[in-house]
Coordinates of C-alpha atoms in Angstrom, one line a residue:
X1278 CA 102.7 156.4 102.8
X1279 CA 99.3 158.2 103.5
X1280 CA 97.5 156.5 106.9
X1281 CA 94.6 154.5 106.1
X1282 CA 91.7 155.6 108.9
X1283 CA 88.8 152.8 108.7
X1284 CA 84.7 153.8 108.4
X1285 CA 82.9 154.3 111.4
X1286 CA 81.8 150.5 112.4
X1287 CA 84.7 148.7 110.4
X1288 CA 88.3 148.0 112.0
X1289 CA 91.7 147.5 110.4
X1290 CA 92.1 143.7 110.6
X1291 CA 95.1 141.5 109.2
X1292 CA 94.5 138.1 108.4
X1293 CA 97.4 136.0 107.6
X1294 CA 97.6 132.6 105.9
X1295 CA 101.1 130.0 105.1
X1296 CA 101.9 129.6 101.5
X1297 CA 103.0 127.1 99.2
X1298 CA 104.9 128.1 96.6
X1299 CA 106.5 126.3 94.1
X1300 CA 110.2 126.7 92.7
X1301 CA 109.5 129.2 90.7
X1302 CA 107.3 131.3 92.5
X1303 CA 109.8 131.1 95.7
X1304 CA 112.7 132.5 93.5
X1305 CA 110.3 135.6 92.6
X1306 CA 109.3 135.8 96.2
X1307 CA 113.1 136.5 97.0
X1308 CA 113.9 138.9 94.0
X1309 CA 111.1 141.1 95.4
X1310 CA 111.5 141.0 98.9
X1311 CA 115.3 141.5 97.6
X1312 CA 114.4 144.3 95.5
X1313 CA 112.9 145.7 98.4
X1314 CA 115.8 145.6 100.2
X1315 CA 118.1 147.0 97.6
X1316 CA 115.7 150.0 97.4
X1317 CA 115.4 150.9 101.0
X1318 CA 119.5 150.5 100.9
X1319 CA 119.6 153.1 97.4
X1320 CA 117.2 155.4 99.3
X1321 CA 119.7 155.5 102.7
X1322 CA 122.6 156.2 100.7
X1323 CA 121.0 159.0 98.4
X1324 CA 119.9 160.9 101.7
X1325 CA 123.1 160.6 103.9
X1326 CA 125.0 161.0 100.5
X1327 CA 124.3 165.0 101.2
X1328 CA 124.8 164.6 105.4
X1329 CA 128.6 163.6 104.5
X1330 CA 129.0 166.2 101.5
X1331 CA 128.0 169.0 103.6
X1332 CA 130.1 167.7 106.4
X1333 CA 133.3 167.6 104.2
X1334 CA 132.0 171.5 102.8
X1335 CA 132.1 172.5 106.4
X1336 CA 135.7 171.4 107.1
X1337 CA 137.2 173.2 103.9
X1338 CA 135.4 176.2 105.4
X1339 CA 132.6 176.7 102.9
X1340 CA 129.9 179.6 103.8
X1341 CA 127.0 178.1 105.6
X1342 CA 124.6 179.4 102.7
X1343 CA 126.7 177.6 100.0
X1344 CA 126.4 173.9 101.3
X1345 CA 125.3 171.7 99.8
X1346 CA 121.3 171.3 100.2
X1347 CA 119.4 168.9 101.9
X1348 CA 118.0 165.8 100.0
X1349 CA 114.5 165.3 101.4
X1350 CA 113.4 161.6 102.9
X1351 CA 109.7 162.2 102.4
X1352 CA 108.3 159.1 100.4
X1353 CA 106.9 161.6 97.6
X1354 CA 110.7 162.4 96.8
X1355 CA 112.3 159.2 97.0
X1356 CA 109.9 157.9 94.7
X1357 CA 111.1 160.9 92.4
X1358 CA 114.1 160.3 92.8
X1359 CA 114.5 156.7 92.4
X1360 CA 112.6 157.0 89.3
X1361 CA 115.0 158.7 87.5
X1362 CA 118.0 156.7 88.4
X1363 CA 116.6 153.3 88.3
X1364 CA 117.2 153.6 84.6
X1365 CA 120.7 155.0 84.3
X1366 CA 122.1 153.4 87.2
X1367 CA 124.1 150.2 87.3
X1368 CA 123.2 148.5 90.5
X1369 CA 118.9 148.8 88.9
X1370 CA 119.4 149.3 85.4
X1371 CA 119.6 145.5 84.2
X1372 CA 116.9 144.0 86.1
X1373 CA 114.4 146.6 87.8
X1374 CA 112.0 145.4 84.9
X1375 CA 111.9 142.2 86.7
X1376 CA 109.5 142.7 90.1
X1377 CA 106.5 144.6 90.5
X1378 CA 106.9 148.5 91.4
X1379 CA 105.5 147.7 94.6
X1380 CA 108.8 146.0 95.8
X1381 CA 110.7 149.3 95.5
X1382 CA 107.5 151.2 97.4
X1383 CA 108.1 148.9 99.9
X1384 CA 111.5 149.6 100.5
X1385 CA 111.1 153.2 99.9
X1386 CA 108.3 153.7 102.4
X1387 CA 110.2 151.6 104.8
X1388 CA 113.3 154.5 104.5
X1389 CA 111.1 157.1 104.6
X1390 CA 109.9 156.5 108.0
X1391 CA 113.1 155.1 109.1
X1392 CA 114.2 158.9 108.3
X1393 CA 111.2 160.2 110.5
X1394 CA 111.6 158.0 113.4
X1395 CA 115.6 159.4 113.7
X1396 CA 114.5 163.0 113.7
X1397 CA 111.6 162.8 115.7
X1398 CA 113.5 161.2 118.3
X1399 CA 116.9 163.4 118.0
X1400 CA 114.2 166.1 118.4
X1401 CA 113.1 164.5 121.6
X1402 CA 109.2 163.8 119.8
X1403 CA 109.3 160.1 120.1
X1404 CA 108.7 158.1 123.0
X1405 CA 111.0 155.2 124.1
X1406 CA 114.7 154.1 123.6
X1407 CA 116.5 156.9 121.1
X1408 CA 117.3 155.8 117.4
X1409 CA 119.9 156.4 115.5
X1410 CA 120.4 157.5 111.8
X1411 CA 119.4 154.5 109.3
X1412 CA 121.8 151.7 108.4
X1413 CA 122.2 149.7 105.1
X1414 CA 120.8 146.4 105.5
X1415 CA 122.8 143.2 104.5
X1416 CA 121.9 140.6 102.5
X1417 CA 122.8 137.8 105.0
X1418 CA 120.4 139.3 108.1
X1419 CA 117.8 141.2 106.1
X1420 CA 114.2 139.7 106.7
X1421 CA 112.7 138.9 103.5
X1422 CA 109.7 141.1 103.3
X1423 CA 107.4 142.9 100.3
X1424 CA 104.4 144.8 100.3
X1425 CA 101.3 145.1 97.7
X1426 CA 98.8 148.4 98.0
X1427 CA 97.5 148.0 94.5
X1428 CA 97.2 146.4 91.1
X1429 CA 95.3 142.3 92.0
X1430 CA 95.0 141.9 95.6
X1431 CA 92.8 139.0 96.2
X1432 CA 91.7 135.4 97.4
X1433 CA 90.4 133.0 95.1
X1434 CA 87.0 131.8 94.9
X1435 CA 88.3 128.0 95.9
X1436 CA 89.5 129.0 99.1
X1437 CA 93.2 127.3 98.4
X1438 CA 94.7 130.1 96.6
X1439 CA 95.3 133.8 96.4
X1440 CA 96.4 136.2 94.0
X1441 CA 99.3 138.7 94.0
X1442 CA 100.7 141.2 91.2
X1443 CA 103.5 139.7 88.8
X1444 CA 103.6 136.9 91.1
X1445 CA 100.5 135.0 90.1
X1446 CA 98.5 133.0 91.8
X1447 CA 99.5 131.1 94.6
X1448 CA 98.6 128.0 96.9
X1449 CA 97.8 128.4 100.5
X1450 CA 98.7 125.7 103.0
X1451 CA 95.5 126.3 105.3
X1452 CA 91.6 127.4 103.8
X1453 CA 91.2 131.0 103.5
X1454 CA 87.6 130.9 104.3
X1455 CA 87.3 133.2 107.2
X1456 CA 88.0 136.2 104.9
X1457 CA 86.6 134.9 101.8
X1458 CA 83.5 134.9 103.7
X1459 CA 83.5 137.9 104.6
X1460 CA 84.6 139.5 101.1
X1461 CA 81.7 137.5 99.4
X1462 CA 79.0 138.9 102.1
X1463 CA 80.4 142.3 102.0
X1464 CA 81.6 142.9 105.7
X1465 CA 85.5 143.1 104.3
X1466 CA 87.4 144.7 101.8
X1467 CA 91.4 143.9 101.3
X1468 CA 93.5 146.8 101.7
X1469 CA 96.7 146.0 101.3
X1470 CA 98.8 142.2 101.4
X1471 CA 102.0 142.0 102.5
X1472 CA 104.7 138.6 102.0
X1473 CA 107.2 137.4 104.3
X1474 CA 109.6 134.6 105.1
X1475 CA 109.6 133.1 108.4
X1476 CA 110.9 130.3 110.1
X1477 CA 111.4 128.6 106.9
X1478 CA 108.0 129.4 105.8
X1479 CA 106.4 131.9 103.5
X1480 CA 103.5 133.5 104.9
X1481 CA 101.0 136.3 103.5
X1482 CA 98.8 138.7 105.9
X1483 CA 96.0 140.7 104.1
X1484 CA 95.2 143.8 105.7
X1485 CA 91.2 144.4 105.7
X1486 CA 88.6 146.9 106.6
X1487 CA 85.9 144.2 108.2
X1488 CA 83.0 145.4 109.7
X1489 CA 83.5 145.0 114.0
X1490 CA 81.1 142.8 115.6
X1491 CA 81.3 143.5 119.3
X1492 CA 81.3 139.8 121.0
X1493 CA 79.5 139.9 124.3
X1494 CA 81.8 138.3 126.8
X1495 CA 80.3 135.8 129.4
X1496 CA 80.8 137.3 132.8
X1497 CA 80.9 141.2 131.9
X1498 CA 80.0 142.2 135.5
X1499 CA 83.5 140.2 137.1
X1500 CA 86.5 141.7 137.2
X1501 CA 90.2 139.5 136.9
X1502 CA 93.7 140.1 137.9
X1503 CA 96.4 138.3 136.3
X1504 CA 99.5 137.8 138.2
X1505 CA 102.0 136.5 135.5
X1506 CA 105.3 134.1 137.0
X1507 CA 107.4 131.6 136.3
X1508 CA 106.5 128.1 138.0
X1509 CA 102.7 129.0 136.8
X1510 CA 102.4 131.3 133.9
X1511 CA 99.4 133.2 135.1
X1512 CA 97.4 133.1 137.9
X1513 CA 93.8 134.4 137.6
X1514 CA 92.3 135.7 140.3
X1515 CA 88.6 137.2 139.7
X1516 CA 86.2 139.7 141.8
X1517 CA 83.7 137.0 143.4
X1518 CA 87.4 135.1 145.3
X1519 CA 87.8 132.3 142.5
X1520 CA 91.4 131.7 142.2
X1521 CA 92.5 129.9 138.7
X1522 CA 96.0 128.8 138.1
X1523 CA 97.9 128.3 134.2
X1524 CA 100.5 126.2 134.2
X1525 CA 103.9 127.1 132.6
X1526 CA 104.1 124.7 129.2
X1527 CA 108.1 126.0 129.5
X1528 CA 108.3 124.6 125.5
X1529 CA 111.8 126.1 125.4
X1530 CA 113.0 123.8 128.4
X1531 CA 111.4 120.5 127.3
X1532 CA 113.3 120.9 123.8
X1533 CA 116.7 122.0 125.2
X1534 CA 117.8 118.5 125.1
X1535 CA 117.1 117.8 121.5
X1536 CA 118.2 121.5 120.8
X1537 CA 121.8 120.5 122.3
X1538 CA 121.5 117.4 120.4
X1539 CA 120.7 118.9 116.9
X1540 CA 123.5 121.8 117.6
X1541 CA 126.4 119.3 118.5
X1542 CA 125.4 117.5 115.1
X1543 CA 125.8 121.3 113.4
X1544 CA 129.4 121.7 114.9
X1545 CA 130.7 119.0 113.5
X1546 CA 129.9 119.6 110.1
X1547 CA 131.8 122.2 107.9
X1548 CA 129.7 125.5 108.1
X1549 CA 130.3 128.8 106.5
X1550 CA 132.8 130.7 107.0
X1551 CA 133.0 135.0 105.6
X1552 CA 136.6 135.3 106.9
X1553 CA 137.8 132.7 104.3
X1554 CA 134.6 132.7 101.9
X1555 CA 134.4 129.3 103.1
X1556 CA 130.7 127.7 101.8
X1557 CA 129.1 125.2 103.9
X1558 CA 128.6 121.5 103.2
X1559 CA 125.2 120.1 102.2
X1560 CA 125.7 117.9 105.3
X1561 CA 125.9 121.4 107.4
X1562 CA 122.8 122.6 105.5
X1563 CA 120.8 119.8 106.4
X1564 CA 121.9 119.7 110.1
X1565 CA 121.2 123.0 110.5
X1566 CA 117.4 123.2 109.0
X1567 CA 116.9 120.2 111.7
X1568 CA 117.8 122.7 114.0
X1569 CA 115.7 125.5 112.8
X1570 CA 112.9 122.8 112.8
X1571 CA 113.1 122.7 116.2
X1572 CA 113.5 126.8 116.9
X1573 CA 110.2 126.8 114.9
X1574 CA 108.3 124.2 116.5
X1575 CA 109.1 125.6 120.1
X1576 CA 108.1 129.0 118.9
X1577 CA 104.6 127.7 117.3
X1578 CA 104.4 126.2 120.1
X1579 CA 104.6 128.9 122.6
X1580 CA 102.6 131.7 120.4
X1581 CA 99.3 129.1 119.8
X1582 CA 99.7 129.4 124.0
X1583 CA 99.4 132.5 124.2
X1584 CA 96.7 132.6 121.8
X1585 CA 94.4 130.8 123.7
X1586 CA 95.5 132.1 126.7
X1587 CA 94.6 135.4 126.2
X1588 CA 91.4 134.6 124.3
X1589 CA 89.6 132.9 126.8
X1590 CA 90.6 135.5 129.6
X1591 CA 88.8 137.9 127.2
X1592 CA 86.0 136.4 126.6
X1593 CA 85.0 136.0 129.9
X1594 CA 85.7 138.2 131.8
X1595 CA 84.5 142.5 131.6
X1596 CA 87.4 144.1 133.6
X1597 CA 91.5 142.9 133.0
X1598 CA 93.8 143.7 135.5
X1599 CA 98.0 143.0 134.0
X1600 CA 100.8 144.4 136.0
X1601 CA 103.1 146.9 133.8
X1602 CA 106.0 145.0 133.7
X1603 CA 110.1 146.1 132.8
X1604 CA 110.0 142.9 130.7
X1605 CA 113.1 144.6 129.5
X1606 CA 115.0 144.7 132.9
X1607 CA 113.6 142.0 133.9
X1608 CA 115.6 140.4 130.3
X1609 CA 119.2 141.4 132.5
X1610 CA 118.6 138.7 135.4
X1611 CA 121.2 136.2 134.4
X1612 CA 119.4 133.5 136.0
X1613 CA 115.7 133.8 135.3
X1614 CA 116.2 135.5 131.5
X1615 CA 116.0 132.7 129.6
X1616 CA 112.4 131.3 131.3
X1617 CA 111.1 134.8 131.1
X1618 CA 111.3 135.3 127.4
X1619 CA 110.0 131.7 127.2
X1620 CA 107.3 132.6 129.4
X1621 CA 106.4 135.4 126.7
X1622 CA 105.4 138.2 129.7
X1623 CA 105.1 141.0 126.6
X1624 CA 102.9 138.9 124.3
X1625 CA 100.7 138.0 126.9
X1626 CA 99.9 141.6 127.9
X1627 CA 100.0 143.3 124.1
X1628 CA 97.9 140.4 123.1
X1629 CA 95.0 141.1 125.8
X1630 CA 95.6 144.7 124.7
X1631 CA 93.7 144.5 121.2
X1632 CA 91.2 141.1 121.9
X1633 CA 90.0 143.6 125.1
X1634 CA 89.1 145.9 122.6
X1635 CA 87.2 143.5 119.9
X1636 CA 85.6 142.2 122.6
X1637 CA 84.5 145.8 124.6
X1638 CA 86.5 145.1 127.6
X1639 CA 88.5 147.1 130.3
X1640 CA 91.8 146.4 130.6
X1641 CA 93.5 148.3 133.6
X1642 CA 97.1 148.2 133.9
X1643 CA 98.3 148.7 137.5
X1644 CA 101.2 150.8 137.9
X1645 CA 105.0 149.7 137.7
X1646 CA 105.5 150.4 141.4
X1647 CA 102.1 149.1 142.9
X1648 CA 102.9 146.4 145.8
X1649 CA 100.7 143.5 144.5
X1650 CA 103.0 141.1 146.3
X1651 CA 103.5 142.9 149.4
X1652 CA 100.1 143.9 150.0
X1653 CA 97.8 141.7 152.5
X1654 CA 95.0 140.7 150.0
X1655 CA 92.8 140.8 153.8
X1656 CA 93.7 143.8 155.6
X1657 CA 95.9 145.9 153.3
X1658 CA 99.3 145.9 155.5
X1659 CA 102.0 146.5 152.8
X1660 CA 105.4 145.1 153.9
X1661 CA 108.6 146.8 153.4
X1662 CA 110.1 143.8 151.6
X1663 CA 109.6 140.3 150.5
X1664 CA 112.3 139.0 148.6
X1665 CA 111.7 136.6 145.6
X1666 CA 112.6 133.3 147.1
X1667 CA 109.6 133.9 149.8
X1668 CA 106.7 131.7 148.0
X1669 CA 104.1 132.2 150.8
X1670 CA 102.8 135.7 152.1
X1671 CA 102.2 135.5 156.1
X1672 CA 100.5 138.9 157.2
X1673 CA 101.7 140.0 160.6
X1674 CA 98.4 141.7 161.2
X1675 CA 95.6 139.3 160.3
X1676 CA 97.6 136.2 160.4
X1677 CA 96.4 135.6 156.4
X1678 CA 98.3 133.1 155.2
X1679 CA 98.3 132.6 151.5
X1680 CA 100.3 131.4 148.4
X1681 CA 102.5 134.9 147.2
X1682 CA 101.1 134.8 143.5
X1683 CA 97.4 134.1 144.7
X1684 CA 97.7 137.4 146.6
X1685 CA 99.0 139.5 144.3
X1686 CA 96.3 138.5 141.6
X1687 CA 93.7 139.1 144.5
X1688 CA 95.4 142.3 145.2
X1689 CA 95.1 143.1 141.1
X1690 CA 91.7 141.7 141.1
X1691 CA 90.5 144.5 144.0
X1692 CA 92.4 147.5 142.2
X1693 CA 90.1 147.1 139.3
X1694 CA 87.4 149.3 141.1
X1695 CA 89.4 151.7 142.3
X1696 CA 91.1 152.4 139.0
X1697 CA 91.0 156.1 137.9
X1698 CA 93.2 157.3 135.2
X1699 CA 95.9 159.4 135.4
X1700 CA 96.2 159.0 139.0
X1701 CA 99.4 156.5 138.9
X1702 CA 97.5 153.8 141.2
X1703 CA 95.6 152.1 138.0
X1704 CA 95.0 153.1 134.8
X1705 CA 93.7 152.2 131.6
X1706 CA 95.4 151.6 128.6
X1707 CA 96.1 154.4 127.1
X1708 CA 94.9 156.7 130.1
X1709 CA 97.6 160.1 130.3
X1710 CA 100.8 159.0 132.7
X1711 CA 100.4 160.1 136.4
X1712 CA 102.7 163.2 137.5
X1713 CA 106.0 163.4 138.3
X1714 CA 107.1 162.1 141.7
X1715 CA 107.6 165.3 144.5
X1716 CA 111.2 166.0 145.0
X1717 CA 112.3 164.3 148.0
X1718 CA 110.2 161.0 147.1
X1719 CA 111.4 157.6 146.1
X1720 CA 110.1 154.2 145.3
X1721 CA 110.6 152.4 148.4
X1722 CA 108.1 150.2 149.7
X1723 CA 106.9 151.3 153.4
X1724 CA 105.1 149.2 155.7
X1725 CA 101.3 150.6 156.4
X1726 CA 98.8 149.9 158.9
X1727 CA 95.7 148.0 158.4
X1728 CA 93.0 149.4 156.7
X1729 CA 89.5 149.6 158.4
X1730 CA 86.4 148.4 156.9
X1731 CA 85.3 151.7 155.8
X1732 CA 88.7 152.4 153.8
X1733 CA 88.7 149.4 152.4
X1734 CA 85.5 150.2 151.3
X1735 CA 86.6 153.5 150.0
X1736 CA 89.9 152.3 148.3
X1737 CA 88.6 149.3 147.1
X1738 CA 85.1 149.1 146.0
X1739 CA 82.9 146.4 147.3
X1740 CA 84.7 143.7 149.7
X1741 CA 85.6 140.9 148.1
X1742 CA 84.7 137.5 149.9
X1743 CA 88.3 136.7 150.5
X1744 CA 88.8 139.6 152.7
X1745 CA 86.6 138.8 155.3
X1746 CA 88.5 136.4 156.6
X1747 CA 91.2 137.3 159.4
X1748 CA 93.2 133.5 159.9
X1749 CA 94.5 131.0 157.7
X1750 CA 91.8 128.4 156.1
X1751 CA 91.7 126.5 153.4
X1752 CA 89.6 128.3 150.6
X1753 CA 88.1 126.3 147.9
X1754 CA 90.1 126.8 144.3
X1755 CA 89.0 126.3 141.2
X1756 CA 90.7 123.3 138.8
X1757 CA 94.0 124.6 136.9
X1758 CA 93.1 126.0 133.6
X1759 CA 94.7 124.3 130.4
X1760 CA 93.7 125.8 127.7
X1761 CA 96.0 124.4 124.9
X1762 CA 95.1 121.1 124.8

């Protein structure tokens, strides 16, 4: 599917709203999202269809220039393709009629770049875990899904309902006035509109060119590090010394009781069962949507958290400092796995990631191996180690004394002016990696010597008020900041 590159002044925005269909329209929800699936499953098995015929070729000993050819993946040929079998073949011919062409796009396009993602990473082009060849999805686990790029894409004058080709008009659950406004003064045009089923909901996201307005933030000269954790999910600690501490909600451990609750009640009714084709009660159906309930609410929850979380951090402030995290390694701890992916460290930081940009800010992302923890936020000792269990952060050289997240958000805070790209200390965004480590060198944490005022003036920028002082006080912090009440 051809890339869609916006005007200059207008950003690719998706604005999505819950639905409420009826019966009806929910059962021709499903048959497209299902016809989407059924395509992209057609188009995986046409295309590997010719990997296993020339692999049989090649063990009878057929000639290298007599195999059989490859069948292209590009979306141009499956569409071909498809075309001329939907008609003859069984598994299409009866009821292709039945859902809008886009549902076969949809699964089509989705093959086709399945396809390219597997050779560009078998040819070592693509960043990040390798991929392997496409897989037939099942009915059972497949996410119900559809996309619309053309034919009536809109929303409805009343602001309750929008319209969708061959599926009519439906009902929202929530206004749609933030876009209609902005269709009806001309600052947004719908692109595309894509449906999908989750957490028991339908839900539909219109993708829209809308003109940027650049919001001014409301301290654009103050720079902030953010020092994410457990016990408090963020600690916020800005350029002028103000130290700000988020609380953890932890929504996933205040519902594991009624979780456990809701599951025992699932056990003990009579579920499905594939071994024996076994269907389950209604009495297990309605157990087990109690259940879901819950899943849902704890995962609302958490993302309207995170929503105003990293909204007001980007409204204020001009300069973002976030720790590059292995959120993914950090997933293997046994014991602390389950309150980090509660805690939601990967949302927080590809959430600041695009609300940095709507609102023209710097976000700086620290390198994986900088010692924000270890690092004397006063005189710049860096300890060797500091294991985890160690909440406060004594310095041996200026007798600092000072609560182990504070200090690392103060350390953050400071790297912010020393940031230059490429150069593996801090960089932005999407600044070019730094170079490859020297042979010999590893990433052990060394213990340095203080820094005198001139390097830290060098290193660091300006000195921030907090490092003037040499002995443990008590420093005025701001209140805890809730922001999801």
């Amino acid at each position: 599917m051809k890339k869609f590159h916006p005007q200059p002044g207008f950003v690719v925005q998706a604005y999505r709203f819950a639905l409420d269909p009826n019966a009806s329209q929910e059962a021709a929800l499903r048959s497209h999202c299902g016809a989407a699936r059924a395509a992209y499953n057609w188009a995986v098995g046409w295309v590997t269809a010719s990997w296993w015929q020339r692999k049989a070729e090649e063990s009878y000993g057929v000639p290298q220039d007599a195999l059989t050819q490859w069948r292209p993946w590009s979306l141009p040929s499956l569409r071909k393709a498809f075309n001329a079998a939907k008609h003859t073949d069984p598994r299409f011919a009866a009821w292709w009629e039945e859902n809008s062409k886009e549902a076969y796009s949809t699964g089509l396009a989705n093959a086709a770049a399945a396809f390219d993602n597997y050779a560009r990473s078998k040819n070592g082009k693509r960043r990040g875990k390798r991929m392997g060849a496409p897989r037939f999805k099942s009915k059972r686990k497949a996410r119900l899904a559809c996309r619309f790029t053309t034919g009536t894409i809109r929303v409805d004058t009343d602001g309750r309902h929008v319209t969708l080709p061959r599926l009519g008009t439906l009902r929202t659950h929530e206004p749609t006035g933030k876009l209609l406004a902005r269709v009806q003064a001309g600052t947004a045009r719908i692109l595309s509109a894509t449906v999908r089923h989750e957490r028991g909901r339908w839900f539909v996201a219109f993708q829209a060119e809308v003109k940027q307005d650049i919001r001014r933030v409301a301290r654009p000269g103050v720079a902030v590090g953010i020092d994410l954790g457990i016990k408090a999910l963020a600690v916020l600690a800005d350029s002028t010394g103000e130290i700000r501490t988020v609380d953890n909600p932890r929504h996933y451990e205040r519902a594991r009781k009624q979780l456990r609750r809701a599951s025992r009640v699932v056990s003990r009714r009579r579920g499905p069962d594939r071994r024996t084709g076994q269907k389950p009660s209604r009495r297990w159906e309605k157990a087990n949507a109690q259940r879901n309930k819950v899943h849902h609410r704890v995962a609302n929850l958490r993302e309207d958290a995170l929503h105003k979380l990293t909204t007001a951090v980007a409204a204020e402030y001009g300069t973002i400092v976030v720790e590059d995290l292995n959120v993914a390694g950090m997933l293997r701890n046994r014991r602390l796995a389950r309150r980090i992916a509660d805690a939601g460290f990967g949302e927080i930081r590809r959430r600041l990631a695009y609300k940095a940009q709507r609102n023209a800010t710097r976000l700086v992302a620290a390198d994986r191996w900088f010692p924000s923890s270890k690092t004397c936020s006063g005189c710049g000792v860096v300890k060797a180690k500091l294991p985890l269990h160690v909440r406060t952060y004594a310095c041996d050289a200026c007798h600092l004394v000072i609560d182990r997240d504070d200090n690392a958000a103060l350390n953050l805070a400071a790297l912010a002016a020393a940031a230059v790209p490429g150069t593996g200390v801090a960089a932005d965004q999407d600044a070019a990696p730094a170079v490859s480590k020297p042979r010999g060198a590893d990433r052990k944490t060394r213990t340095t010597r203080p820094r005198r005022k001139a390097e830290a003036g060098r290193a660091g920028g300006a000195t921030l008020p907090h490092q003037r002082q040499t002995e443990t006080r008590d420093r005025p912090q701001a209140e805890p900041l809730t922001l999801w009440r």
